[in-house]
mmCIF file of C-alpha atoms and ligand atoms in Angstrom:
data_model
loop_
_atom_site.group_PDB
_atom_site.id
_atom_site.type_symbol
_atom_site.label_atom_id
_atom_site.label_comp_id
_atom_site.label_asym_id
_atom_site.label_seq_id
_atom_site.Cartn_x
_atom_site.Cartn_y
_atom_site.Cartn_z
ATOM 1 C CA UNK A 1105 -34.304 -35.199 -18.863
ATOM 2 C CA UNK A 1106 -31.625 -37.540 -16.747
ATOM 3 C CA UNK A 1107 -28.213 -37.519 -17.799
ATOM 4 C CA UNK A 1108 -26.655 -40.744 -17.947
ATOM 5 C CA UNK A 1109 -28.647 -43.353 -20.131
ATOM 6 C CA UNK A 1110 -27.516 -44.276 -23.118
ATOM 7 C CA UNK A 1111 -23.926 -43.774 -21.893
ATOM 8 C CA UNK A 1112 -20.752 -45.181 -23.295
ATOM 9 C CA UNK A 1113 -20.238 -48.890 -22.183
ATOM 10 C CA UNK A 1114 -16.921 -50.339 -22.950
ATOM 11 C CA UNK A 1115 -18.896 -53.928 -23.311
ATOM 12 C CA UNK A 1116 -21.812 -51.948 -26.074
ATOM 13 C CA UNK A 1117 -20.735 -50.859 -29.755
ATOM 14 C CA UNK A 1118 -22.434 -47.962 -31.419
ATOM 15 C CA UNK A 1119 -24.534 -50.935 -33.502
ATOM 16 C CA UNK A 1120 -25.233 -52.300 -29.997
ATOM 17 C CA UNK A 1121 -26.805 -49.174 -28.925
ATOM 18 C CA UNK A 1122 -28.589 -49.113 -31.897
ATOM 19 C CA UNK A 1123 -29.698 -52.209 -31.863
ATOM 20 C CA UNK A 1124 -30.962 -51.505 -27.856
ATOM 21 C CA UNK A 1125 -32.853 -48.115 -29.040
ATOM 22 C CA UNK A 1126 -34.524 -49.913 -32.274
ATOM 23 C CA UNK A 1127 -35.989 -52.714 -30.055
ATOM 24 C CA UNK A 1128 -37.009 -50.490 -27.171
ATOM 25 C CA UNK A 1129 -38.943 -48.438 -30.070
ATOM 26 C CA UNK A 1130 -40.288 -51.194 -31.084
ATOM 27 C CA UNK A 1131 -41.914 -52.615 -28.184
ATOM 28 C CA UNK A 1132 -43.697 -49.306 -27.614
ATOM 29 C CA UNK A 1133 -44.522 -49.023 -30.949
ATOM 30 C CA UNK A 1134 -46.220 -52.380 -31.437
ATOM 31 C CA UNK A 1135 -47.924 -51.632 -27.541
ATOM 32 C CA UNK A 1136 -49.130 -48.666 -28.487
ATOM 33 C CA UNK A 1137 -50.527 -50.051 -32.056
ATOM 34 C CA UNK A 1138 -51.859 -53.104 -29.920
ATOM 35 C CA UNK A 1139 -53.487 -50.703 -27.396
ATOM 36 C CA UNK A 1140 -55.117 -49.169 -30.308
ATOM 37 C CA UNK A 1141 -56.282 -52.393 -31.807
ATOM 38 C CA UNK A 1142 -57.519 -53.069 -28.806
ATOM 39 C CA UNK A 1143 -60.093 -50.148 -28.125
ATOM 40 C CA UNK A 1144 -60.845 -50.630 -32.071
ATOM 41 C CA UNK A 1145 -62.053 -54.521 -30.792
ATOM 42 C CA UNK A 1146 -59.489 -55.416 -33.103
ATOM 43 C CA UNK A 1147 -57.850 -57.190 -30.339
ATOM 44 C CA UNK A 1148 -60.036 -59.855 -27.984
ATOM 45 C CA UNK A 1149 -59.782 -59.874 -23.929
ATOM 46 C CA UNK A 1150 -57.412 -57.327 -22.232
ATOM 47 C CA UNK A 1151 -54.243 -55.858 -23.373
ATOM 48 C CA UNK A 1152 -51.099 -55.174 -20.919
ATOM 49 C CA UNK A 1153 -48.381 -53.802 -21.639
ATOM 50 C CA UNK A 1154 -44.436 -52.420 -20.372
ATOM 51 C CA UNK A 1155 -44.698 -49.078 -21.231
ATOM 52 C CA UNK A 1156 -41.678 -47.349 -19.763
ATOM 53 C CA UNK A 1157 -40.429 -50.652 -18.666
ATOM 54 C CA UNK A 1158 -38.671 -51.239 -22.125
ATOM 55 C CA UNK A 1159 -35.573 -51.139 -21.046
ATOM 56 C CA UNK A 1160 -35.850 -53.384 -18.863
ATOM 57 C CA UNK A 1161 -36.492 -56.749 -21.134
ATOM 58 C CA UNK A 1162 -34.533 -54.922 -24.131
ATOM 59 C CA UNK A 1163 -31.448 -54.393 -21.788
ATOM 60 C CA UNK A 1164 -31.557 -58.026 -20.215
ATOM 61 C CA UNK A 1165 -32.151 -59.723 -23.261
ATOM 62 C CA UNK A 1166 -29.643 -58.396 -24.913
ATOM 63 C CA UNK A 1167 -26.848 -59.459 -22.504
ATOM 64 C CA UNK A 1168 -27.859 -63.362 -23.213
ATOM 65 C CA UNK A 1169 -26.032 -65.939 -25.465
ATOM 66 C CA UNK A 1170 -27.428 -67.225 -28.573
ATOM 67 C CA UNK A 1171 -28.041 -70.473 -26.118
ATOM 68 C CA UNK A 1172 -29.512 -69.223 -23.076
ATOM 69 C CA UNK A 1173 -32.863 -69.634 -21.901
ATOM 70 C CA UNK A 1174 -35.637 -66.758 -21.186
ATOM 71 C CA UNK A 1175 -37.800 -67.900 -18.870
ATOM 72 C CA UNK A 1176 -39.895 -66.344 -19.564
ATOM 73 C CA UNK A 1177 -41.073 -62.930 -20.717
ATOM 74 C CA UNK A 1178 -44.029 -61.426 -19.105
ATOM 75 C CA UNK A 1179 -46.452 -59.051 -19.864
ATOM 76 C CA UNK A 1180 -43.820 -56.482 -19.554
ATOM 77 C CA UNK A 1181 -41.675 -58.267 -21.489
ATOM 78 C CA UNK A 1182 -42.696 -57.658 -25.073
ATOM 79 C CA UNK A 1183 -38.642 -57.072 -25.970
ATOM 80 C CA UNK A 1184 -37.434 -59.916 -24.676
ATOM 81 C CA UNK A 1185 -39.416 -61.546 -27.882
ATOM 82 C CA UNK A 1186 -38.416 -59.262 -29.954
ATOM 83 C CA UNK A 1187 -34.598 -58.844 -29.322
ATOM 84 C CA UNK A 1188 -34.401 -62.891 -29.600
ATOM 85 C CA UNK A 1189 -35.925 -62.532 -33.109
ATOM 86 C CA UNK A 1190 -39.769 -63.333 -32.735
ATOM 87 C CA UNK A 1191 -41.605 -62.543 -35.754
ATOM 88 C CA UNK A 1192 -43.400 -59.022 -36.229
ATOM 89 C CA UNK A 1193 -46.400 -60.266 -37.369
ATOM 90 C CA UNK A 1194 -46.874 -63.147 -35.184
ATOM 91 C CA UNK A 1195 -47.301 -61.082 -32.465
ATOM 92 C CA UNK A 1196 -49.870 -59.024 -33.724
ATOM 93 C CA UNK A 1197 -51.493 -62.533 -34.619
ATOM 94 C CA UNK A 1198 -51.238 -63.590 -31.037
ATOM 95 C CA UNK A 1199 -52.347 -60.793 -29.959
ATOM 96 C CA UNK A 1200 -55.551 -61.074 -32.051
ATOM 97 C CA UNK A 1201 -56.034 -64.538 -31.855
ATOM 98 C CA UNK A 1202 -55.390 -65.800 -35.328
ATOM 99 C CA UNK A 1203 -54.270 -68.917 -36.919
ATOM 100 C CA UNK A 1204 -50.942 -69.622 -37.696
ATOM 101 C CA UNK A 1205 -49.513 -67.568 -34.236
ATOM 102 C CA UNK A 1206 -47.159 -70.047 -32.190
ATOM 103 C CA UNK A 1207 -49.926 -70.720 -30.423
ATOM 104 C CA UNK A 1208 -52.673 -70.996 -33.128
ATOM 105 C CA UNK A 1209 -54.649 -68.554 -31.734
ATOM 106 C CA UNK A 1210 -55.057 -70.414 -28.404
ATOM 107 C CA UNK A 1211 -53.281 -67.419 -26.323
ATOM 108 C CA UNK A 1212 -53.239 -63.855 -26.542
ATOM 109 C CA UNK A 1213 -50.578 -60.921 -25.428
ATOM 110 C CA UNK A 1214 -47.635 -62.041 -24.712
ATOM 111 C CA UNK A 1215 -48.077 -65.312 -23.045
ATOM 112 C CA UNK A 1216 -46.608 -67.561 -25.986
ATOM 113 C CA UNK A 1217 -43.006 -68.920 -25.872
ATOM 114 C CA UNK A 1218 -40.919 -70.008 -28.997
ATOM 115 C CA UNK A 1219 -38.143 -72.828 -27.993
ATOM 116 C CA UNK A 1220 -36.695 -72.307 -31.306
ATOM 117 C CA UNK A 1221 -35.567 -69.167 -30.068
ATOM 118 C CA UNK A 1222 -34.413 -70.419 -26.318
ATOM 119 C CA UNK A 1223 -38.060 -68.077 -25.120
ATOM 120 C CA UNK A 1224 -40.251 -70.486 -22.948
ATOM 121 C CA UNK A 1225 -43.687 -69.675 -22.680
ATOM 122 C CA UNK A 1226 -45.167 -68.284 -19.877
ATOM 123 C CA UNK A 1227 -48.199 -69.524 -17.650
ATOM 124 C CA UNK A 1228 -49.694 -66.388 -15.687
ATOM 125 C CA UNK A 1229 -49.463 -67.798 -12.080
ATOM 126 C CA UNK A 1230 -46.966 -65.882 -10.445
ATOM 127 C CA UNK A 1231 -43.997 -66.188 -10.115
ATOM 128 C CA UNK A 1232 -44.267 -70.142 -11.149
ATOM 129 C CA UNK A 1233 -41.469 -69.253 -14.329
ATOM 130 C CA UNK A 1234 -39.177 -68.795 -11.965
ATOM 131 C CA UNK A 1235 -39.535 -72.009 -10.813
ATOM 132 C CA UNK A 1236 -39.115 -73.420 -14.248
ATOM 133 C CA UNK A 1237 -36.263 -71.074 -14.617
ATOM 134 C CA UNK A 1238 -34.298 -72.858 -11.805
ATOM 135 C CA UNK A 1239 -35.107 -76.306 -13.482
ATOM 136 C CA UNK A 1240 -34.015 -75.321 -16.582
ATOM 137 C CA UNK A 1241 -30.780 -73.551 -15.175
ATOM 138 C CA UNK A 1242 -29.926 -76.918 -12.895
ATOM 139 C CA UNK A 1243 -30.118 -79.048 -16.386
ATOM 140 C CA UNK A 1244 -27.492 -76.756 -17.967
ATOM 141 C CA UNK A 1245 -25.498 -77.554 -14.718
ATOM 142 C CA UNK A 1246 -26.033 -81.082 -14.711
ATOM 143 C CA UNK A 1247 -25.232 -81.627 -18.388
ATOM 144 C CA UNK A 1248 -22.420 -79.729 -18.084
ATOM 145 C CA UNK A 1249 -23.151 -76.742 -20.839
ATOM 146 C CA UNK A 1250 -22.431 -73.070 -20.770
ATOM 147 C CA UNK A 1251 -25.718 -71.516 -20.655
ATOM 148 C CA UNK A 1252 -28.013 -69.672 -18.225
ATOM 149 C CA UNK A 1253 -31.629 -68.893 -17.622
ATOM 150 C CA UNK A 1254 -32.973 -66.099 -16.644
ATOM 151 C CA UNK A 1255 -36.102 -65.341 -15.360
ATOM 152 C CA UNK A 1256 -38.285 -62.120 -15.366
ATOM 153 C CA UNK A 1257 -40.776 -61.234 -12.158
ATOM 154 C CA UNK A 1258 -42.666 -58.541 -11.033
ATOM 155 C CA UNK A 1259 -42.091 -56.752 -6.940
ATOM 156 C CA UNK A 1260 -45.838 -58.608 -6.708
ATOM 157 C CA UNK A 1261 -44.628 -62.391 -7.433
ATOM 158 C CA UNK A 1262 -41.549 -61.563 -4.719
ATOM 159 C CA UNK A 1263 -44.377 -62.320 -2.122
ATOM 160 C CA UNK A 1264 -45.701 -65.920 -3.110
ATOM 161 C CA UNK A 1265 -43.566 -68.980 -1.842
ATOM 162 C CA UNK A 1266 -42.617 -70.048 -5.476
ATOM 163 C CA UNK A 1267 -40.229 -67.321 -5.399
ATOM 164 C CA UNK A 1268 -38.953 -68.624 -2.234
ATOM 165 C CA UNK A 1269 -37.793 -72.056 -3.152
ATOM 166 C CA UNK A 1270 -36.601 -70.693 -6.561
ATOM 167 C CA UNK A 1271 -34.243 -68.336 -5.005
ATOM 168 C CA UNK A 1272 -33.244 -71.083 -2.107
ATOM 169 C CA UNK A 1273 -32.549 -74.165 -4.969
ATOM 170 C CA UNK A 1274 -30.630 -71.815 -7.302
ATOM 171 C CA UNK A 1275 -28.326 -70.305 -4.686
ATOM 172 C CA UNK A 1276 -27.906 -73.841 -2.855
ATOM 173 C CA UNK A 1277 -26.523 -75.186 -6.047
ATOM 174 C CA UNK A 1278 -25.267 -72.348 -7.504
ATOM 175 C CA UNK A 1279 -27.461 -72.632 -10.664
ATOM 176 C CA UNK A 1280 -26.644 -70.869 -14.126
ATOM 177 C CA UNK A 1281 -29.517 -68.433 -13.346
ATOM 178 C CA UNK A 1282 -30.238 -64.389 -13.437
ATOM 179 C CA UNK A 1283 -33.276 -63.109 -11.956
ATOM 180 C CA UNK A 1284 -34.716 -59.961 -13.077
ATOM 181 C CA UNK A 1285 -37.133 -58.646 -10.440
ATOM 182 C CA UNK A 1286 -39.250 -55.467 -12.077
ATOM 183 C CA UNK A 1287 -40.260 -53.582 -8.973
ATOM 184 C CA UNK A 1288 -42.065 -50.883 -10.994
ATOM 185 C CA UNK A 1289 -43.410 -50.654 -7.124
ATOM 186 C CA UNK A 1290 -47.082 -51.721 -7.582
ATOM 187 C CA UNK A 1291 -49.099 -55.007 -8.550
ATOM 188 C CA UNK A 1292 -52.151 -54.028 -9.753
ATOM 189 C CA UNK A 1293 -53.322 -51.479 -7.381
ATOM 190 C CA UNK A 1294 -51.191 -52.162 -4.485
ATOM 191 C CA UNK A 1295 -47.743 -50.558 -3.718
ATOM 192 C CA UNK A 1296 -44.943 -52.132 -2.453
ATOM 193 C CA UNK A 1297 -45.393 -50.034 0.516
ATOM 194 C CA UNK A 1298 -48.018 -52.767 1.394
ATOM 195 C CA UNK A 1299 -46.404 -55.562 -0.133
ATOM 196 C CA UNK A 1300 -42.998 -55.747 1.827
ATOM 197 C CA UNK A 1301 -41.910 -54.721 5.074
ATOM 198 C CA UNK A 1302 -38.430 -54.438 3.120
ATOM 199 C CA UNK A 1303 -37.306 -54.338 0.231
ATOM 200 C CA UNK A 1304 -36.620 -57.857 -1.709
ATOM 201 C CA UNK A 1305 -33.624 -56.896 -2.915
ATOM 202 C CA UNK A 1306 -31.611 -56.967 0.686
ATOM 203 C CA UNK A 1307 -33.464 -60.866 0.597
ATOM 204 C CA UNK A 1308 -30.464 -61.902 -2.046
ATOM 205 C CA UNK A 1309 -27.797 -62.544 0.588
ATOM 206 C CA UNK A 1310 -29.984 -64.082 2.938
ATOM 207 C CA UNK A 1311 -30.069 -66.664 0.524
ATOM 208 C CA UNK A 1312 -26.712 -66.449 -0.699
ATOM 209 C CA UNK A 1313 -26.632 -64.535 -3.921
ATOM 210 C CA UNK A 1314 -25.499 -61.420 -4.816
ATOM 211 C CA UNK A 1315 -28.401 -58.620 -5.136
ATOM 212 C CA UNK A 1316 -27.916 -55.720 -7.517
ATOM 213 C CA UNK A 1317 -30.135 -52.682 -8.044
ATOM 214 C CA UNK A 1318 -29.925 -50.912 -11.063
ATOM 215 C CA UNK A 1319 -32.061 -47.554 -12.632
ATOM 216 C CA UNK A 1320 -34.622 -50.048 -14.793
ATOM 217 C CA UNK A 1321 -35.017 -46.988 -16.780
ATOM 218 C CA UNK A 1322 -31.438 -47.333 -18.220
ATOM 219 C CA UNK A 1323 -31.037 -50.067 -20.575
ATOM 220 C CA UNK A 1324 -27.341 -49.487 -20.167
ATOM 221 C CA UNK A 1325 -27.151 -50.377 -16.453
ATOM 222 C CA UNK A 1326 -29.991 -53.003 -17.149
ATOM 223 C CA UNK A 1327 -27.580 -54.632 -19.941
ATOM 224 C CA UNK A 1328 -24.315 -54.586 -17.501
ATOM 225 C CA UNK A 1329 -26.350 -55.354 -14.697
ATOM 226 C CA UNK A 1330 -27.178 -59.133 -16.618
ATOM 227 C CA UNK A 1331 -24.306 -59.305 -18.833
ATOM 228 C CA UNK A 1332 -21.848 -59.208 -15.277
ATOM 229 C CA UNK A 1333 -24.429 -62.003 -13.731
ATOM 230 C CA UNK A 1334 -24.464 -63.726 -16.769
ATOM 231 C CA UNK A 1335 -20.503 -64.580 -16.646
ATOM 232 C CA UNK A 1336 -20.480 -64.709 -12.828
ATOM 233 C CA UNK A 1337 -23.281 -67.695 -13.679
ATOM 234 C CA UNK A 1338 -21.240 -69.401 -16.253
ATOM 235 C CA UNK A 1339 -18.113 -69.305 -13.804
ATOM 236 C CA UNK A 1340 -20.055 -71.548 -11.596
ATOM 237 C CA UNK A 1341 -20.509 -68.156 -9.240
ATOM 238 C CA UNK A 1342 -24.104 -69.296 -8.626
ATOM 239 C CA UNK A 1343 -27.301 -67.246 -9.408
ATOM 240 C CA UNK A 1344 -27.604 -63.281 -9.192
ATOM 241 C CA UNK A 1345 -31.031 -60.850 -7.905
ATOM 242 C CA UNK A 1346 -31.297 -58.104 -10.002
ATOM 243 C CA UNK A 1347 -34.255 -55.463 -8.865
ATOM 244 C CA UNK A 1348 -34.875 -52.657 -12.108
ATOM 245 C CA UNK A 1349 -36.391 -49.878 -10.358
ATOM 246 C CA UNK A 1350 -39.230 -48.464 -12.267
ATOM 247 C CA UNK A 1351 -42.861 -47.131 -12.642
ATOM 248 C CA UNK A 1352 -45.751 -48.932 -14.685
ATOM 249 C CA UNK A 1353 -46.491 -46.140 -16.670
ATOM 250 C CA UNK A 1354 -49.996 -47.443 -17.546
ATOM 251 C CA UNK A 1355 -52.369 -49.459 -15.873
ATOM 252 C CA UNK A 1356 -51.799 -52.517 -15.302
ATOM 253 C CA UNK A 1357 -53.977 -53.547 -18.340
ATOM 254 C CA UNK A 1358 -56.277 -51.677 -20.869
ATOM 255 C CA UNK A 1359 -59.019 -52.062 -18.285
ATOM 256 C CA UNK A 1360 -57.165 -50.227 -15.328
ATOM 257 C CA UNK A 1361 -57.027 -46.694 -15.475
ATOM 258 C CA UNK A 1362 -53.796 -46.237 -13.142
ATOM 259 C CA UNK A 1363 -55.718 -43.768 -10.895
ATOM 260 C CA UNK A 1364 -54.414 -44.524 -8.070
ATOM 261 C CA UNK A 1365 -50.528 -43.744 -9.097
ATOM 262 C CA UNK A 1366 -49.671 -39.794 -8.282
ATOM 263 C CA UNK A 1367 -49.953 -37.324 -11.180
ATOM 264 C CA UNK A 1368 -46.006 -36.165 -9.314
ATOM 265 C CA UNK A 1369 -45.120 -39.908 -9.426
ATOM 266 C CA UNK A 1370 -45.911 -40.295 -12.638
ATOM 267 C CA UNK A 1371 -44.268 -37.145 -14.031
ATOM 268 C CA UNK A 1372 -40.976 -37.913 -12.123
ATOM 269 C CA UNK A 1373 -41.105 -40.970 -14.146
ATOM 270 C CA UNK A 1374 -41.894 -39.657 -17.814
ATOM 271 C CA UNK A 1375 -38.873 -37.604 -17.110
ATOM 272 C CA UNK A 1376 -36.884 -40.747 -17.147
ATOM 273 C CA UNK A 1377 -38.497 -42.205 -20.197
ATOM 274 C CA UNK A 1378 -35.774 -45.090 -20.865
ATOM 275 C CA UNK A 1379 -36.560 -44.515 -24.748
ATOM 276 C CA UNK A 1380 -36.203 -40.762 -24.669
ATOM 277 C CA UNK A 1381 -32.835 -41.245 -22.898
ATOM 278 C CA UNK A 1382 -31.299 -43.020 -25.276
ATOM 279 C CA UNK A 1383 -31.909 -41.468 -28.371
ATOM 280 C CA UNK A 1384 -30.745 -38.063 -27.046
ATOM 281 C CA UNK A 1385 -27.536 -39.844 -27.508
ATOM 282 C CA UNK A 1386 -28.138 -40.026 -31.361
ATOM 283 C CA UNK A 1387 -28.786 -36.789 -33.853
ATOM 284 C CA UNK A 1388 -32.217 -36.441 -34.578
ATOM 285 C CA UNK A 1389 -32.531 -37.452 -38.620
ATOM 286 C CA UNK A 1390 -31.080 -40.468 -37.329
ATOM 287 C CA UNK A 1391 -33.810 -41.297 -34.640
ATOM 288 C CA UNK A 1392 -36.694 -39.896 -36.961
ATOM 289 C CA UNK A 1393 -35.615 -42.725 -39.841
ATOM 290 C CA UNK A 1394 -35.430 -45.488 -37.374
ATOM 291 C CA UNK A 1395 -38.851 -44.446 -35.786
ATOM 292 C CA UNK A 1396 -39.998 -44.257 -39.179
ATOM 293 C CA UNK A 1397 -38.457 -47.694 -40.254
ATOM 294 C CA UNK A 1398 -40.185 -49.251 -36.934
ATOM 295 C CA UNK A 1399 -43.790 -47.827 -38.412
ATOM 296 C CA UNK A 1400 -43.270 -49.306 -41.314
ATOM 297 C CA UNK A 1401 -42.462 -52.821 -39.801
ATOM 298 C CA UNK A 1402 -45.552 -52.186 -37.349
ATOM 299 C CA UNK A 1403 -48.143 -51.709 -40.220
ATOM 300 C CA UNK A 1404 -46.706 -54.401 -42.392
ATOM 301 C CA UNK A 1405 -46.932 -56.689 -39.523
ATOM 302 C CA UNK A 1406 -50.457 -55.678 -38.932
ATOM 303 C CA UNK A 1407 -51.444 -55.737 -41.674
ATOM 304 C CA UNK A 1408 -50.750 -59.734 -42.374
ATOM 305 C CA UNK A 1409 -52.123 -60.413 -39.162
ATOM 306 C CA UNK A 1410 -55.501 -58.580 -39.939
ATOM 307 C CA UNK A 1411 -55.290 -60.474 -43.254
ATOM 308 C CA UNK A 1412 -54.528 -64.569 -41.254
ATOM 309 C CA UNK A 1413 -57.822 -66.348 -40.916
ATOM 310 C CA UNK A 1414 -59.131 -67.247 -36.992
ATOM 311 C CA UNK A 1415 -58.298 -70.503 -36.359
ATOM 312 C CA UNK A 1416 -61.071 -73.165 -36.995
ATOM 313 C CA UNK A 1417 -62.544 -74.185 -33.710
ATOM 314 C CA UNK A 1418 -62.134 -78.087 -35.212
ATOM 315 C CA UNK A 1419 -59.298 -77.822 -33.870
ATOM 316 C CA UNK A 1420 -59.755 -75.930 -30.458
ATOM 317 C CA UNK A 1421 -58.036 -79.293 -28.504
ATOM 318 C CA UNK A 1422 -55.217 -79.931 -31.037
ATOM 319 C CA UNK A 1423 -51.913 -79.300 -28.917
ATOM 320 C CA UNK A 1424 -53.574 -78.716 -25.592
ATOM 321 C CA UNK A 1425 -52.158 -82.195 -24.192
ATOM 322 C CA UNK A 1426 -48.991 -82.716 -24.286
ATOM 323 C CA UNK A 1427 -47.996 -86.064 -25.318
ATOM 324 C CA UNK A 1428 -44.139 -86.990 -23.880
ATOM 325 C CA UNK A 1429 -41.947 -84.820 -22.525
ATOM 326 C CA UNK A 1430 -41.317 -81.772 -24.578
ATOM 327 C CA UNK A 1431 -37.654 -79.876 -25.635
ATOM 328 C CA UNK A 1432 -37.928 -76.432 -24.105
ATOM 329 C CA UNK A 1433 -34.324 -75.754 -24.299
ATOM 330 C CA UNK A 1434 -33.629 -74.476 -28.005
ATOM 331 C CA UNK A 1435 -31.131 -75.365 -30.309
ATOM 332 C CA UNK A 1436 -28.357 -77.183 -28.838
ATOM 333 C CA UNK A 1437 -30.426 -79.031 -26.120
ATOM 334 C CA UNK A 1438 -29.244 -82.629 -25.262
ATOM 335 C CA UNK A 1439 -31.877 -85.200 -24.975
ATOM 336 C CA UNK A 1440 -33.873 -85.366 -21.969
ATOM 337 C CA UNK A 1441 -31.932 -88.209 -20.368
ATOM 338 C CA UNK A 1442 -34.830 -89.118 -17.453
ATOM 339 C CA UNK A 1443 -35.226 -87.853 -13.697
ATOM 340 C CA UNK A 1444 -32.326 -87.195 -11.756
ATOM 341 C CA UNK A 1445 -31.827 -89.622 -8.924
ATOM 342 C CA UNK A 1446 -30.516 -87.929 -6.044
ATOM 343 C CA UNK A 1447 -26.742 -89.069 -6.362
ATOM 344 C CA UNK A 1448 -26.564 -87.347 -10.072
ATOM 345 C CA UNK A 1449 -27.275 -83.971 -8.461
ATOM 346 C CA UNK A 1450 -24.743 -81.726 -8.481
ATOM 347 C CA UNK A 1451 -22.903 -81.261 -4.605
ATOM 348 C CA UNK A 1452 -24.382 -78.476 -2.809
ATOM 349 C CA UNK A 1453 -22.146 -75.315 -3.439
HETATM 350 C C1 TPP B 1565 -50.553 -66.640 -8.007
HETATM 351 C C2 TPP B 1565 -51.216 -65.511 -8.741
HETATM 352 N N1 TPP B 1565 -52.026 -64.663 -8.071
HETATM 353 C C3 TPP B 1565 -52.650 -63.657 -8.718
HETATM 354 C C4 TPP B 1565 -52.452 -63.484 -10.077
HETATM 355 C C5 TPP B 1565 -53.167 -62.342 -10.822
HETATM 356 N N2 TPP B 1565 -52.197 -61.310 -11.204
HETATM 357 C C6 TPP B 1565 -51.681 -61.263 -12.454
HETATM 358 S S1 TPP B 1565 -50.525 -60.056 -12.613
HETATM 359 C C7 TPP B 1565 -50.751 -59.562 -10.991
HETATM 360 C C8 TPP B 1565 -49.939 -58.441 -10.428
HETATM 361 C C9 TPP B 1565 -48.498 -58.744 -10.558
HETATM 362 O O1 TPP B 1565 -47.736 -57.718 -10.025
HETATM 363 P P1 TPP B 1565 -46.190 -57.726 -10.195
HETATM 364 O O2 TPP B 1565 -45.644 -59.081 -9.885
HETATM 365 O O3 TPP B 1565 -45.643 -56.584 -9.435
HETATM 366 O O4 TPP B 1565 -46.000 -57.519 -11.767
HETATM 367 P P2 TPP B 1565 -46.419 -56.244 -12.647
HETATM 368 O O5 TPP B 1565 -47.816 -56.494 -13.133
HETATM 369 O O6 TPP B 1565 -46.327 -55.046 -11.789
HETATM 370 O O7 TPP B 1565 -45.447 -56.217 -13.774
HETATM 371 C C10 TPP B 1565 -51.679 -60.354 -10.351
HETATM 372 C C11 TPP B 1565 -52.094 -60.188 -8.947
HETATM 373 C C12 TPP B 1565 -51.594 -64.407 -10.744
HETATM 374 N N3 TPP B 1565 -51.338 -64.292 -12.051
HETATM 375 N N4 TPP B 1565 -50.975 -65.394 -10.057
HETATM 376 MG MG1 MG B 1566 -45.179 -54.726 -10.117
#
């Protein structure tokens, strides 16, 4: 096992690290329950999931204020819902499809936002959040509040041109924004040895942000990485690249049997489980009655989902439209005010 995780931070209390370890536990938990579900056909269409990437969403998350957007969490991303507070059994309901979800049953894993919580909802086409993200983060500019968005992509999206003008806007104005890239170095089948001639990472100061690159399998580095580009944002620094270096442990759904990652790769990664890490920091009666608690929480949450009726398909096109211009930014949002003109854009850093 790696030394190192779970170290002392000066900036995480022991109830911090807790907190990290319980969510992380969590979000494998409910994947692995989900995955189960699934091959049960409990659980409708595929199911994707982060594991060995929890520390990655857990850790990010949890540097954020109360206020800041998460734009949004992805299929690896299952913590980022869960550190901000979405409920248990909601989940489970989205993941099955049943009434009374956010999304009333209209979308399944983890593609459902809740603005009550500052979490915007993801659409799959990659990395089009991102875009969103910068939007979001030039509002909190414009209107003069302390808040930042951050955004979480894969080493795949780092390819498409969306990520291109996201990264070129945000460091131009020197947006609020934090941008977690998760190289866990495939998409779907294909390494990033045949994605990128080099690596994205070393593309931050072309554009004129600072790029970090932390151990994605420690959720301490993962937390100081954001926390540190979190304040540089709200200092008017401008935006900050952060790669997580990872594997996907699975495939990259339920239908993908991974064979084409290395037996070696993969066991050089188990070794560096970002859970396991952790609670070797913590005696072992403690981490059995948290993993314990976390079951518990799992099978009351599935079972009210298994007990929520499906949605009635009466109402299949309520909410699909939107009608005016929704509030994505949480609690605390101003009124949308109308399009900027270009003189009420902020002077190019
Ligand atoms: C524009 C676009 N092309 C293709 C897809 C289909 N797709 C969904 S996830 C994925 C792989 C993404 O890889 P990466 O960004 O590395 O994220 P990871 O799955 O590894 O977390 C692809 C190709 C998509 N969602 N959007
Ligand atoms: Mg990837």
């Amino acid at each position: 096992m790696t030394k190192g995780n779970g170290r002392e931070s000066d900036l995480l209390t022991l109830e911090d690290r807790r907190g990290l370890l319980r969510a992380m536990c969590l979000m494998r938990g409910v994947e692995e329950r989900g995955l189960s579900l699934y091959k049960q056909g409990k659980i409708p269409g595929s199911f994707y999931d982060g594991h060995g990437m929890e520390a990655i969403s857990v850790g990010a998350t949890w540097a954020l204020g109360a206020g800041d957007a998460v734009c949004s969490p992805l299929i690896r991303d299952l913590g980022a819902h869960l550190v901000r507070g979405t409920d248990l059994t909601d989940v489970f309901r989205h993941y099955m499809g049943r009434e009374n979800a956010l999304s009333h049953g209209r979308e399944g894993n983890v593609h459902f936002g809740d603005r009550r919580l500052g979490v915007v909802g993801m659409v799959s086409m990659l990395p089009d959040m991102m875009v969103v993200a910068t939007g979001i983060a030039m509002a909190f500019k414009m209107r003069s509040e302390e808040r930042c968005a951050l955004s979480f992509f894969g080493d795949g999206a780092t390819s498409r041109g969306d990520w291109h003008e996201a990264m070129n806007w945000a460091a131009l104005y020197r947006l609020p924004a934090v941008f977690v890239l998760e190289n866990n170095q495939f998409a779907y089948s294909t390494p990033t040895s045949k994605q990128f001639a080099e690596d994205p990472i070393k593309r931050a100061a072309a554009y004129g942000m600072e790029g970090v690159s932390v151990d994605g399998n420690d959720v301490t580095a993962v937390f100081e990485a954001t926390r540190a580009g979190r304040e540089k944002a709200l200092a008017g620094g401008g935006p900050t690249l952060i790669e997580a270096r990872t594997l996907r442990m699975h495939g990259h759904g339920a239908h993908d049997d991974a064979s084409y990652i290395s037996a070696e790769m993969l066991e050089h990664w188990r070794r560096r489980d970002p859970i396991e890490r952790l609670a070797s920091r913590f005696a072992d009666d403690e981490v059995a009655a948290l993993e314990a608690e976390v079951k518990a929480a799992i099978d009351r949450a599935v079972e009210g989902a298994l007990a929520t009726p499906m949605p009635d398909p009466a109402g299949a096109t309520a909410s699909v439209y939107c009608s005016g211009v929704p509030e994505v930014l949480g609690e605390g949002a101003a009124p949308w005010s109308g399009f900027a003109t270009p003189d009420a854009l902020p002077a190019a850093a």
